[in-house]
Coordinates of C-alpha atoms in Angstrom, one line a residue:
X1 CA 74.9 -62.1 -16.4
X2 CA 75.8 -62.5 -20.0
X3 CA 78.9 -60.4 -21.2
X4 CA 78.2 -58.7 -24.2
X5 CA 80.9 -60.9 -26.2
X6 CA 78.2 -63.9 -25.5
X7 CA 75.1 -61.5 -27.2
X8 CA 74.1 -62.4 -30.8
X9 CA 75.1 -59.9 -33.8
X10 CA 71.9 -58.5 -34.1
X11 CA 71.7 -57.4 -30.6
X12 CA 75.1 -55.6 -30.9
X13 CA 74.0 -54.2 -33.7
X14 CA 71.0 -52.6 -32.1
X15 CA 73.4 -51.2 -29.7
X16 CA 75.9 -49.7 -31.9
X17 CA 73.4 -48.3 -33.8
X18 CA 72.2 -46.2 -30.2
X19 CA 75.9 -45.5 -29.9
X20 CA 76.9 -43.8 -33.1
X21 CA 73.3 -42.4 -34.1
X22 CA 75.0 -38.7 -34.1
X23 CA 78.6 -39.5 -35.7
X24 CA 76.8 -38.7 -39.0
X25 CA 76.3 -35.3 -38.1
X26 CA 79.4 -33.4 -38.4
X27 CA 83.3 -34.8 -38.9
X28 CA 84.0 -34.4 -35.2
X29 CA 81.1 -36.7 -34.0
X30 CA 82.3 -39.3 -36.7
X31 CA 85.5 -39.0 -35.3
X32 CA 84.4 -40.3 -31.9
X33 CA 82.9 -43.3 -32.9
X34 CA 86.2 -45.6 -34.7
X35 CA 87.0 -46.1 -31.1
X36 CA 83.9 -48.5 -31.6
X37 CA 86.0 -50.2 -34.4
X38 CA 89.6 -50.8 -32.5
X39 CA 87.7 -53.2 -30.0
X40 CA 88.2 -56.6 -31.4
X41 CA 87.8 -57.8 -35.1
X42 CA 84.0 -58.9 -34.5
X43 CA 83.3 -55.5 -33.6
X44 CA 84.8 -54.5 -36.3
X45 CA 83.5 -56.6 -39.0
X46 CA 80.4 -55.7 -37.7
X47 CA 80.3 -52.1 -37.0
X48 CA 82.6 -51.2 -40.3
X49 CA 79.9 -50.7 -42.8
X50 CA 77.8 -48.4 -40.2
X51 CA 80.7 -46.3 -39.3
X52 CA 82.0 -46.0 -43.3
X53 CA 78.7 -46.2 -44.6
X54 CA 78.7 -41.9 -44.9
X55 CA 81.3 -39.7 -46.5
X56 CA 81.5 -36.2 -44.5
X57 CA 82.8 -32.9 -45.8
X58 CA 83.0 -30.4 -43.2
X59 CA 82.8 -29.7 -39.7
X60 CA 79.9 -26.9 -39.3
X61 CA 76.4 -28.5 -38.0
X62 CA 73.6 -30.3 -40.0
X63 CA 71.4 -27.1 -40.0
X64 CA 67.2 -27.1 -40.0
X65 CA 66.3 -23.7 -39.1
X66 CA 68.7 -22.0 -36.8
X67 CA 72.0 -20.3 -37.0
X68 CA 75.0 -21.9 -35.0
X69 CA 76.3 -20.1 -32.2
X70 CA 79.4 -18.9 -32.6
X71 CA 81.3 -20.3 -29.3
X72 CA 80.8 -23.8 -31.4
X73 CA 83.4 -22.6 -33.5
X74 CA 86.2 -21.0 -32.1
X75 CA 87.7 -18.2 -34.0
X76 CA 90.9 -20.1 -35.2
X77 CA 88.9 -23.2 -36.7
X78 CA 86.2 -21.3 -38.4
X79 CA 87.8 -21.9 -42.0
X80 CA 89.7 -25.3 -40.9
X81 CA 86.2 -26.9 -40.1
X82 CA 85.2 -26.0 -44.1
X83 CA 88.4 -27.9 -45.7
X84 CA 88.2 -31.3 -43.6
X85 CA 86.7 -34.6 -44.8
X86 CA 86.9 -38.5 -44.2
X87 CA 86.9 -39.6 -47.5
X88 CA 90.6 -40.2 -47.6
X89 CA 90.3 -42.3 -44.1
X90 CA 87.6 -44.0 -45.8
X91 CA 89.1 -44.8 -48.9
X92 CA 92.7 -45.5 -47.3
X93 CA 90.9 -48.4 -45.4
X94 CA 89.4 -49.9 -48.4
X95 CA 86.0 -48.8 -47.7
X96 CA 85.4 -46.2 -50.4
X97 CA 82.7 -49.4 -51.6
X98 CA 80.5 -49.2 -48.4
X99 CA 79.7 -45.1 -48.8
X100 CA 76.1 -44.7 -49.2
X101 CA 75.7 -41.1 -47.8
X102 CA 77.2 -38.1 -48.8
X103 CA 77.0 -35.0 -46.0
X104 CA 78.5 -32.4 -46.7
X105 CA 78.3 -29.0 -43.5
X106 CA 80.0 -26.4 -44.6
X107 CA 80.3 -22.8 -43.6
X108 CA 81.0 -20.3 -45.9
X109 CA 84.0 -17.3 -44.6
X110 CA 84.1 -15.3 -47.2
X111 CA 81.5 -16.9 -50.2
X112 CA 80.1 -20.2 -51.2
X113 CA 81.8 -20.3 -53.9
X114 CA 85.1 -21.8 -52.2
X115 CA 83.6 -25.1 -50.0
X116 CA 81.9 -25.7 -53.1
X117 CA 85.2 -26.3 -55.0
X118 CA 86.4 -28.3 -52.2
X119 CA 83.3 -30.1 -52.0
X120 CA 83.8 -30.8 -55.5
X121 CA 87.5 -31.6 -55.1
X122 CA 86.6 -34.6 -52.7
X123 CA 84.1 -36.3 -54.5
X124 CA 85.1 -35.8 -58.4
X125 CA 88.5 -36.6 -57.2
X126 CA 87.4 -40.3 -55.7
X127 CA 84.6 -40.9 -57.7
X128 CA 85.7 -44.2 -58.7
X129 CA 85.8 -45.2 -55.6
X130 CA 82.3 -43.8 -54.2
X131 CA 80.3 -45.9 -56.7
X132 CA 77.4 -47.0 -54.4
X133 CA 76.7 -43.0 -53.3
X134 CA 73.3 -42.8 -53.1
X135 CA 72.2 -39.7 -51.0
X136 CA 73.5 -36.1 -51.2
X137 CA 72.8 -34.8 -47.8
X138 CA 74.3 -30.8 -48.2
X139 CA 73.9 -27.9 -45.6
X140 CA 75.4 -24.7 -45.8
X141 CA 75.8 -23.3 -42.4
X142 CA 76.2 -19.4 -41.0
X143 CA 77.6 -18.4 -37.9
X144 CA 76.2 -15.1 -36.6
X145 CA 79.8 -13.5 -37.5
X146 CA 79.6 -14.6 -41.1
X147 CA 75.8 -13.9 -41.6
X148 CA 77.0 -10.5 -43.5
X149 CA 78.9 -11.6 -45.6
X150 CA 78.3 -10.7 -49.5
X151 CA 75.9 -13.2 -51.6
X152 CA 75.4 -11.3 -54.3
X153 CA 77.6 -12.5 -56.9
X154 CA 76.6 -13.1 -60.3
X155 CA 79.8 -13.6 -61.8
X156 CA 80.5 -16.5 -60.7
X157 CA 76.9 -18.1 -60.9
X158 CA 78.4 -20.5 -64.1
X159 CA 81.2 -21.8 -62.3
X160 CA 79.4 -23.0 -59.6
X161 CA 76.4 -24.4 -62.1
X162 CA 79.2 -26.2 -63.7
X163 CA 80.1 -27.6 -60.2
X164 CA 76.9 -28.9 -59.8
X165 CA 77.6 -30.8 -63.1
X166 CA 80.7 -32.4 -63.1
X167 CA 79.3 -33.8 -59.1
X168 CA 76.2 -35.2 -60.9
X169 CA 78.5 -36.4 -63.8
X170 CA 80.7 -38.1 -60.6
X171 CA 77.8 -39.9 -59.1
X172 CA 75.4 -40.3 -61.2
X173 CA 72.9 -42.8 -59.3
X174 CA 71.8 -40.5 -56.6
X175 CA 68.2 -41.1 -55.7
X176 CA 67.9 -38.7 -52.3
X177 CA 68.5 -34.9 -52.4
X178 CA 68.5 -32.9 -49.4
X179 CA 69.6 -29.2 -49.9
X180 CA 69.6 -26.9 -47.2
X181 CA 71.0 -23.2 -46.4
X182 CA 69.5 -20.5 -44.3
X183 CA 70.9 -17.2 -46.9
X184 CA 70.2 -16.2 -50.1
X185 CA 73.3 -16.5 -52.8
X186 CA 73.3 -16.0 -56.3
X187 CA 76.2 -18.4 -56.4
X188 CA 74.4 -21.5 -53.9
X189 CA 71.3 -20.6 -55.9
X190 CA 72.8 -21.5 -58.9
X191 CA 74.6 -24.8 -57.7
X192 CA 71.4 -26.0 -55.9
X193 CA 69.0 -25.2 -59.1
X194 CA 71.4 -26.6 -61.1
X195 CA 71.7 -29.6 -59.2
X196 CA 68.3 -29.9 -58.7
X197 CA 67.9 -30.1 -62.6
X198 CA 69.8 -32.7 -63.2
X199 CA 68.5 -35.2 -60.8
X200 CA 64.9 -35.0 -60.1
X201 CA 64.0 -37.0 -62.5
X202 CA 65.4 -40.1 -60.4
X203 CA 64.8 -38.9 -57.5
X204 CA 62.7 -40.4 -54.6
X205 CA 63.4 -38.1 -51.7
X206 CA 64.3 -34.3 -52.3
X207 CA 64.2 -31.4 -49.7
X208 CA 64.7 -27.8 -50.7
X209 CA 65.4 -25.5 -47.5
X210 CA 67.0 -22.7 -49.8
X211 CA 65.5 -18.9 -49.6
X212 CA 64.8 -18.7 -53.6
X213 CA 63.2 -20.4 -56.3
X214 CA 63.9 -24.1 -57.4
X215 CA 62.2 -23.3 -60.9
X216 CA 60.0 -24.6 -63.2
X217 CA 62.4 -26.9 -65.1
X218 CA 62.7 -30.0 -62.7
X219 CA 59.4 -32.9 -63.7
X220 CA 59.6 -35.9 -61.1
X221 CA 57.0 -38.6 -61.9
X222 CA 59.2 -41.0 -59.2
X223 CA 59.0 -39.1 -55.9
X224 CA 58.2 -40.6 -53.3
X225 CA 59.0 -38.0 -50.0
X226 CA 59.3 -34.2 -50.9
X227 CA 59.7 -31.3 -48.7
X228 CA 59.7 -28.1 -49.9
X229 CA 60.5 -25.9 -47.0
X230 CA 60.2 -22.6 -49.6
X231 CA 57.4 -23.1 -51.9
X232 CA 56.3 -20.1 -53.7
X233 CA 53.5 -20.6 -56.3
X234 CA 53.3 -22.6 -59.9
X235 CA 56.0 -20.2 -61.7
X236 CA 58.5 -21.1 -59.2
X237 CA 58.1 -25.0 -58.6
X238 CA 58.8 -28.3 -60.3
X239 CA 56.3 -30.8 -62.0
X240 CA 55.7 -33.3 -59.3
X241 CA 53.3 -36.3 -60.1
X242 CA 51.6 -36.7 -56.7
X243 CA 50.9 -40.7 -57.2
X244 CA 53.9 -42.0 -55.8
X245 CA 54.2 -39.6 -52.7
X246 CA 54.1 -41.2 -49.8
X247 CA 55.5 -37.9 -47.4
X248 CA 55.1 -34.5 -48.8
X249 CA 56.0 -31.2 -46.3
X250 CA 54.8 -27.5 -47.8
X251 CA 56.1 -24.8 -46.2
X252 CA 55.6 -21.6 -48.6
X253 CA 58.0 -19.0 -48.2
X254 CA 55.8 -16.1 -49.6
X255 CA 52.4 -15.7 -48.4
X256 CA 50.5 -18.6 -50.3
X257 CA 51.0 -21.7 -52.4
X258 CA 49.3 -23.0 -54.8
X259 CA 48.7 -26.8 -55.6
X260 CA 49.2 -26.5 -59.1
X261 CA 52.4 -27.8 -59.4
X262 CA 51.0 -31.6 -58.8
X263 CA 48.5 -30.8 -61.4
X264 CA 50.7 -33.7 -63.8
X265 CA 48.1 -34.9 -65.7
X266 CA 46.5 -32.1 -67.8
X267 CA 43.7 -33.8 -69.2
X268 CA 42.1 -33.7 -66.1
X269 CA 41.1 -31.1 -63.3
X270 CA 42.0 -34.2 -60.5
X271 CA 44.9 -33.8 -58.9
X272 CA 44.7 -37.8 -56.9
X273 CA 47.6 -38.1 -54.1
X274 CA 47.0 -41.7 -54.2
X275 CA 49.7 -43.1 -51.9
X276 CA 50.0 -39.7 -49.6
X277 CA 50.5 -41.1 -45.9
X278 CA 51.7 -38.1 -44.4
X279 CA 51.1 -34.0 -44.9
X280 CA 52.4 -31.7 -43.5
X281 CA 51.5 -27.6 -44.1
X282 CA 53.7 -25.0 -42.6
X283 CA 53.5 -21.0 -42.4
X284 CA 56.2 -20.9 -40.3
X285 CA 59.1 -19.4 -41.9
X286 CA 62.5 -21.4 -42.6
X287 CA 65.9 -19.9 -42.3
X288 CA 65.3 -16.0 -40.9
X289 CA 62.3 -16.0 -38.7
X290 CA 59.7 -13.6 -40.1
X291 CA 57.0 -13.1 -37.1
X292 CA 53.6 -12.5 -38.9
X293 CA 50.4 -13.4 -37.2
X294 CA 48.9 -13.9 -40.6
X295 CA 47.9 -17.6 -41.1
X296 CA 49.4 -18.6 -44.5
X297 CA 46.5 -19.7 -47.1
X298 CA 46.9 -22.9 -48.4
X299 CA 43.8 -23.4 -49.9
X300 CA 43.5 -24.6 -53.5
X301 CA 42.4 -21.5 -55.4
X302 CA 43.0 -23.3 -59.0
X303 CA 40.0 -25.3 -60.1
X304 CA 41.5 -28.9 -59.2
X305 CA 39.8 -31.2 -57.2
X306 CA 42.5 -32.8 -54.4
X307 CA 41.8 -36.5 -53.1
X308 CA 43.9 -37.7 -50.5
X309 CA 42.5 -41.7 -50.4
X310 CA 45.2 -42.9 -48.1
X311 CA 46.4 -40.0 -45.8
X312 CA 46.0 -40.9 -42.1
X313 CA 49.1 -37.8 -40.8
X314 CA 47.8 -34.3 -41.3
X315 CA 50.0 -31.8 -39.6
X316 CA 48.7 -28.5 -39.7
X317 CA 51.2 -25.4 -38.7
X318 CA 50.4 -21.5 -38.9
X319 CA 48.1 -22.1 -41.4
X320 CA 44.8 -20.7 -41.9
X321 CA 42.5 -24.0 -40.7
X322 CA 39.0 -22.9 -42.4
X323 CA 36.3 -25.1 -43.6
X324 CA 37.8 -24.6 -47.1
X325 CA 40.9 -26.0 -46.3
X326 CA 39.6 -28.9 -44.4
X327 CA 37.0 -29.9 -47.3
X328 CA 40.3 -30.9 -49.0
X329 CA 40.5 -34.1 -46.4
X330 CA 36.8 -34.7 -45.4
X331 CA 37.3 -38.0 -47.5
X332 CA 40.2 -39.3 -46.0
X333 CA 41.1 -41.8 -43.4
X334 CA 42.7 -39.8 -40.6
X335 CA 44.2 -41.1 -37.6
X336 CA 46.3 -38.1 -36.5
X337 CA 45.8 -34.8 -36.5
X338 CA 48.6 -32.0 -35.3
X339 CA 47.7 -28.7 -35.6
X340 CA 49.3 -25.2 -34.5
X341 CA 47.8 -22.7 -34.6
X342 CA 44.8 -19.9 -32.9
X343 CA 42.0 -21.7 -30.9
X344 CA 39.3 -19.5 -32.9
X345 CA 40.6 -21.6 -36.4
X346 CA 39.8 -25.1 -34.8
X347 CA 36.2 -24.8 -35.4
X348 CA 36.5 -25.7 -38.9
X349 CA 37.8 -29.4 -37.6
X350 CA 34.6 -30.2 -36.1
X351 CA 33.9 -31.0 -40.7
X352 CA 36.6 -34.0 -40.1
X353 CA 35.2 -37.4 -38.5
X354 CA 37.0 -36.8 -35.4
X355 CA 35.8 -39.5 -34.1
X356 CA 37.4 -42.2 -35.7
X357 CA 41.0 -40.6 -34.7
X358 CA 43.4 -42.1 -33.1
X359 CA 44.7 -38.9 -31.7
X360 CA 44.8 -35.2 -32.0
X361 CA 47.2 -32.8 -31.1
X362 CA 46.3 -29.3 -30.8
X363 CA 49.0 -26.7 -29.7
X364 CA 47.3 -22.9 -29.3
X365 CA 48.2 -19.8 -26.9
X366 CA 45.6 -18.5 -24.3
X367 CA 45.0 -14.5 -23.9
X368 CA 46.1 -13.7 -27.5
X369 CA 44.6 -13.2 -30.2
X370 CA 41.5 -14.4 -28.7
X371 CA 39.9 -13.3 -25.5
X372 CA 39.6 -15.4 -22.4
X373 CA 36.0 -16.7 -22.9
X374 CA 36.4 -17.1 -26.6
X375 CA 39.1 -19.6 -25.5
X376 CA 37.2 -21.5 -22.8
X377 CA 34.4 -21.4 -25.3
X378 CA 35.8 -23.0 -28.4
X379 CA 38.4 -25.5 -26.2
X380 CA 35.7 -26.7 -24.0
X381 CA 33.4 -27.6 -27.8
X382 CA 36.1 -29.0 -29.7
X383 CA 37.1 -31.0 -26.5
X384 CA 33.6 -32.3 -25.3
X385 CA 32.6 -34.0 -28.8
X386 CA 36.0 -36.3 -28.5
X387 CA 34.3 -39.2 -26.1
X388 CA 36.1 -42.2 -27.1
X389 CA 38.4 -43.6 -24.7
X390 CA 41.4 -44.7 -27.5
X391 CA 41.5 -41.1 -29.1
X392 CA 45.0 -39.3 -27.4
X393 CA 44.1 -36.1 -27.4
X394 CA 46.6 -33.3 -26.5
X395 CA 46.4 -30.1 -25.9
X396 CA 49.7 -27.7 -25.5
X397 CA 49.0 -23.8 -24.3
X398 CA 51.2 -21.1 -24.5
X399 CA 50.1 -19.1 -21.5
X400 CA 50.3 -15.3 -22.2
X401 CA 50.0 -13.0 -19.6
X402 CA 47.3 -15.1 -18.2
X403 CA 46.1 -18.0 -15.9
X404 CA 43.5 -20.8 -16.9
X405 CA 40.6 -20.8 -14.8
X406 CA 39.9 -24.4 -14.3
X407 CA 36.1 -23.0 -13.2
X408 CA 35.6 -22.5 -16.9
X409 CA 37.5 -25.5 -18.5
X410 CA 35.1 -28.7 -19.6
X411 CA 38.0 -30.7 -21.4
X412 CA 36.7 -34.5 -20.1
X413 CA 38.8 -36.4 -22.9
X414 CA 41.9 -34.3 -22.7
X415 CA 44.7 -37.2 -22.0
X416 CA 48.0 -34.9 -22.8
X417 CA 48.8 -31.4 -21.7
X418 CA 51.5 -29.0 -21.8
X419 CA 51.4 -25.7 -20.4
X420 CA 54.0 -23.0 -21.3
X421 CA 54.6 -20.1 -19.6
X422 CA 56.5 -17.4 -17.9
X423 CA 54.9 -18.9 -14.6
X424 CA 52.1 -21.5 -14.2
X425 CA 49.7 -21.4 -11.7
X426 CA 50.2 -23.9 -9.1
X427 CA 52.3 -25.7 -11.3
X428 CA 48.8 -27.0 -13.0
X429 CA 47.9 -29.0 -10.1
X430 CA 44.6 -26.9 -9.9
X431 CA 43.4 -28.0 -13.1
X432 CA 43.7 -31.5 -12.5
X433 CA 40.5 -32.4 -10.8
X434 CA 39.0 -30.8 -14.1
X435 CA 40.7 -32.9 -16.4
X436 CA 39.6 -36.5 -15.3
X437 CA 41.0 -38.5 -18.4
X438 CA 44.8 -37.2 -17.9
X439 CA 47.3 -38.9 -18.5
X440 CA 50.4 -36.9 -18.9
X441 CA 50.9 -33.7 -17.6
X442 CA 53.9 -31.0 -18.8
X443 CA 54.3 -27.7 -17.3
X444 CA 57.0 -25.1 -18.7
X445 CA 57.5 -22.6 -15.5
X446 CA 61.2 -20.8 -16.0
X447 CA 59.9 -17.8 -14.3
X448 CA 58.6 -19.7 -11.4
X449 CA 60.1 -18.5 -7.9
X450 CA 62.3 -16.1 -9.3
X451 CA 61.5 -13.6 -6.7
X452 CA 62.6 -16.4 -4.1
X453 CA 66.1 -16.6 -3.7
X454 CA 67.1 -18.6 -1.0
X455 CA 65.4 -21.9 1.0
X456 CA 63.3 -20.2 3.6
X457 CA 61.6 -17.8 1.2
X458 CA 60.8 -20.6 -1.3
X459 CA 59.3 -22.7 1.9
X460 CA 57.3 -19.6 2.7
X461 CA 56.0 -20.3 -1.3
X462 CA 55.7 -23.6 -0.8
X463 CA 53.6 -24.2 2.3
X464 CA 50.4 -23.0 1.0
X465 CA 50.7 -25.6 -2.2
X466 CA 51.6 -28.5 0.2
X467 CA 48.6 -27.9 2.6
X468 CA 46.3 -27.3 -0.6
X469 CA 47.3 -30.5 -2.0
X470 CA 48.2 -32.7 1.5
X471 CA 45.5 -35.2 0.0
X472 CA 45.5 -37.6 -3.2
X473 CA 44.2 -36.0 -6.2
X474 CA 41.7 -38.6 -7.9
X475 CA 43.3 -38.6 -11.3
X476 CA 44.4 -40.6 -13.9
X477 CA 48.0 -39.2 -14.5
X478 CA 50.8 -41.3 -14.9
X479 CA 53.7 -39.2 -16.0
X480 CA 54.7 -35.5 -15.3
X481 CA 57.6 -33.7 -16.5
X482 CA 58.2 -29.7 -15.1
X483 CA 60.6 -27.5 -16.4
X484 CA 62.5 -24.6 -15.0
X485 CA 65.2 -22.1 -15.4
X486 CA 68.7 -24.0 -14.4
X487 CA 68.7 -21.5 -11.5
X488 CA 66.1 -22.3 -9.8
X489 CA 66.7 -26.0 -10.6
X490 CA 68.2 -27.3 -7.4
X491 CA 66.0 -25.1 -5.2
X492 CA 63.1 -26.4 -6.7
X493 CA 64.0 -30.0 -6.7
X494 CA 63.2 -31.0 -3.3
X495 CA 60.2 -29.2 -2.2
X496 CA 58.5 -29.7 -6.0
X497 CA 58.7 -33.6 -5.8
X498 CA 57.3 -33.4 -2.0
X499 CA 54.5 -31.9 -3.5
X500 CA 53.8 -34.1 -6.6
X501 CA 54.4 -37.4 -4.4
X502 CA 52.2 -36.0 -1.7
X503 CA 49.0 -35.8 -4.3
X504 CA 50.2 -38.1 -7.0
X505 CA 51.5 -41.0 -5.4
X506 CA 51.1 -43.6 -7.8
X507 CA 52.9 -41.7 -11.0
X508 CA 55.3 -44.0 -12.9
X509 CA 57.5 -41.7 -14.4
X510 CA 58.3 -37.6 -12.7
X511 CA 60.9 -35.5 -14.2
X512 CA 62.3 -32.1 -13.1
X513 CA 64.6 -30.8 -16.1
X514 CA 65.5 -27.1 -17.5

């Protein structure tokens, strides 16, 4: 066997890559990974520029839509982890040159206003040094101790404006914005609008994930991915030409959105996304979860007519899916389809040409808000009209209250499904002699055998299943994961892959996880 001395750079590259994919998420992951560069001097050489590629400020986590916990952060390093950085480290070893990325996780103690002036300390400070900065990657992070804390502080909304200014002064070839937080603050609000302003117009990536309005003042005719995680309507958004978007994510923040804001060229009532691969439409709510049932409308109420030529990645999530909103892509070449969402919205997909997908993903809930035959009904239409052997299709269920009664399922070209629940049925092994193109098979059961505490009782649980099943299932499935709660883990382990290699015999891949 080859040591890995004798393996050419590319393949060590490839494996430091694996190796240090997550020391660009906070300063203490970074940290771990310059043991990588104390090897040898080839390892070095060649694992410098990934390591110093990213300047960090801050120790909080990269955040999407979730507080941190606060046993991450012990009490006594809560307002160390906001005043720490590698830029000095970097710049010490003469690698100020290689610094690409800019990430900056930062939890506020008391208000934003102080990691931004340390924020702006570290990068105004070397600026001269950080001349190939090309992404601002900044996250403001709360703990669940800090979420009180007082964000309402106009006074010193121009200091932190100015901030934003003399950082765009500092670097002033930035071409990716990513802006995140997960609380409203007159004084963020102000940095990130400010911010905002100054760049878009050279921007080709830009993600706002900030509760509050961007504004009207930012044009972009260069954008090529945008995600705005909290749309509101035309007042409240920038001028975006949609030509040159390749990725764009919506995910309003107040009840609809309107496409208005890629309505660039006035002289016409066409708004074309010409290069648009991927779409993706949200309700879900960033930052503080709001539960409302209410699909959020995305349809186009402006009289603009939207082409999307090229998109073949619609992604479809808590919003309302009605034959309105899907005459917006009845001309476009689709090959994937998620949605998330009530069975009783999926009719309107039958307006699509479904059959020339490569797969669809469908993720609903059984029991609510539609009844039980309404389910079987709709699932078993929009499932019997996909008969061609290359479309994936999947189908995830969240299970509420209720069991699926494989008497009344007809899903022939269902390859993928994922049940989730307090407790499934025969850990879905009765449906499978329904579901004769399956391929892969996941079953969420964390309530499973909670009632069964020791060996004998689960046996007692078990023996009906294993004479049930003591035969091969005639079925297509290759790969089965099941889930439980870590409890009942270990009891389970045993007895649940006795029964899965007792009537699936030939699967490649079987995993038991919590």
């Amino acid at each position: 066997m080859a040591v890995i001395s004798s393996l050419p750079d590319d393949i060590i590259l490839d494996i430091f890559g694996i190796c240090i994919s997550d020391a660009y998420s906070c300063l203490e992951e970074w940290k771990r990974v310059l043991s990588v560069l104390a090897v040898c001097r080839r390892w070095r050489a060649l694992a410098a520029p990934m390591v110093y590629c990213t300047a960090i400020i801050g120790n909080g986590p990269v955040i999407e839509s979730s507080y941190a916990k606060d046993d991450e952060f012990p009490p006594d390093t809560r307002e160390k982890c906001n005043y720490s950085s590698n830029i000095d480290l970097v710049i010490a070893n003469g690698y100020g040159w290689l610094v690409e990325h800019v990430v900056t996780t930062q939890m506020p103690v008391q208000c934003y206003l102080q990691p931004l002036r340390y924020i702006k300390r570290m990068l105004c400070t070397h600026a001269s040094q950080l001349t190939g900065v090309r992404v601002l990657n900044m996250s403001f992070c709360l703990t669940m101790a800090n979420i009180g804390l007082d964000t309402a502080d106009h006074e010193h909304r121009p200091e932190a404006a100015q901030i934003a200014r003399d950082i765009a002064t500092s670097l002033p070839f930035v071409d990716s914005v990513f802006l995140r937080s997960m609380l409203e603050s007159d004084i963020l609000l102000s940095f990130a609008k400010t911010l905002a302003n100054i760049y878009f117009g050279q921007l080709k990536e830009f993600e706002w994930t900030i509760p509050g309005n961007i504004g009207s003042e930012c044009t972009s005719a260069k954008l090529e991915r945008c995600n705005l995680r909290h749309a509101n309507n035309e007042q409240n958004l920038p001028l975006i030409c949609p030509r040159q978007l390749e990725r764009l994510f919506i995910a309003p923040f107040s009840e609809s959105f309107s496409w208005r804001c890629f309505h660039f060229d006035k002289t016409v009532n066409t708004v074309a996304f010409d290069n648009l691969q991927s779409l993706v439409l949200s309700g879900r709510r960033a930052g503080i979860s709001v539960e409302d049932d209410r699909p959020v409308s995305l349809v186009n109420s402006q009289p603009l007519e939207l082409m999307f030529p090229r998109l073949v990645h619609l992604k479809i999530n808590h919003v309302a899916v009605t034959e309105k909103t899907m005459a917006m892509f009845i001309g476009s070449p689709l090959k994937v389809i998620d949605i998330d969402g009530p069975i009783d919205n999926m009719e309107a997909l039958q307006m699509l040409k479904l059959r020339s997908l490569d797969a669809l993903h469908v993720s609903t809930w059984f029991g609510f808000p539609v009844s039980d035959n309404e389910f079987y009904q709709k699932s078993n239409v929009m499932f019997q009209n996909m008969d061609l052997a290359k479309l994936e299709t999947t189908l995830a269920v969240n299970i509420d209250g209720n069991q699926l009664d494989p008497a009344h399922l007809y899903w022939p070209y269902l390859t993928i499904l994922r049940l989730c629940s307090e407790y499934v049925d025969e850990f879905g092994l009765n449906l499978v002699p329904q579901l004769p193109n399956l391929v892969h098979l996941t079953v969420y059961a964390f309530s499973a055998g909670e009632e069964e505490s020791d060996e004998a009782s689960l046996q007692s649980m078990f023996s009906p299943l294993l004479a049930r099943y003591s035969e091969r299932l005639h079925s297509k499935i290759t790969s089965v994961r099941l889930a439980f709660s870590q409890d009942r883990l270990q009891l389970f382990d045993a007895l649940v892959t006795r029964l899965f290699q007792q009537c699936l015999p030939e699967l490649s891949s079987f995993k038991i996880t919590n």
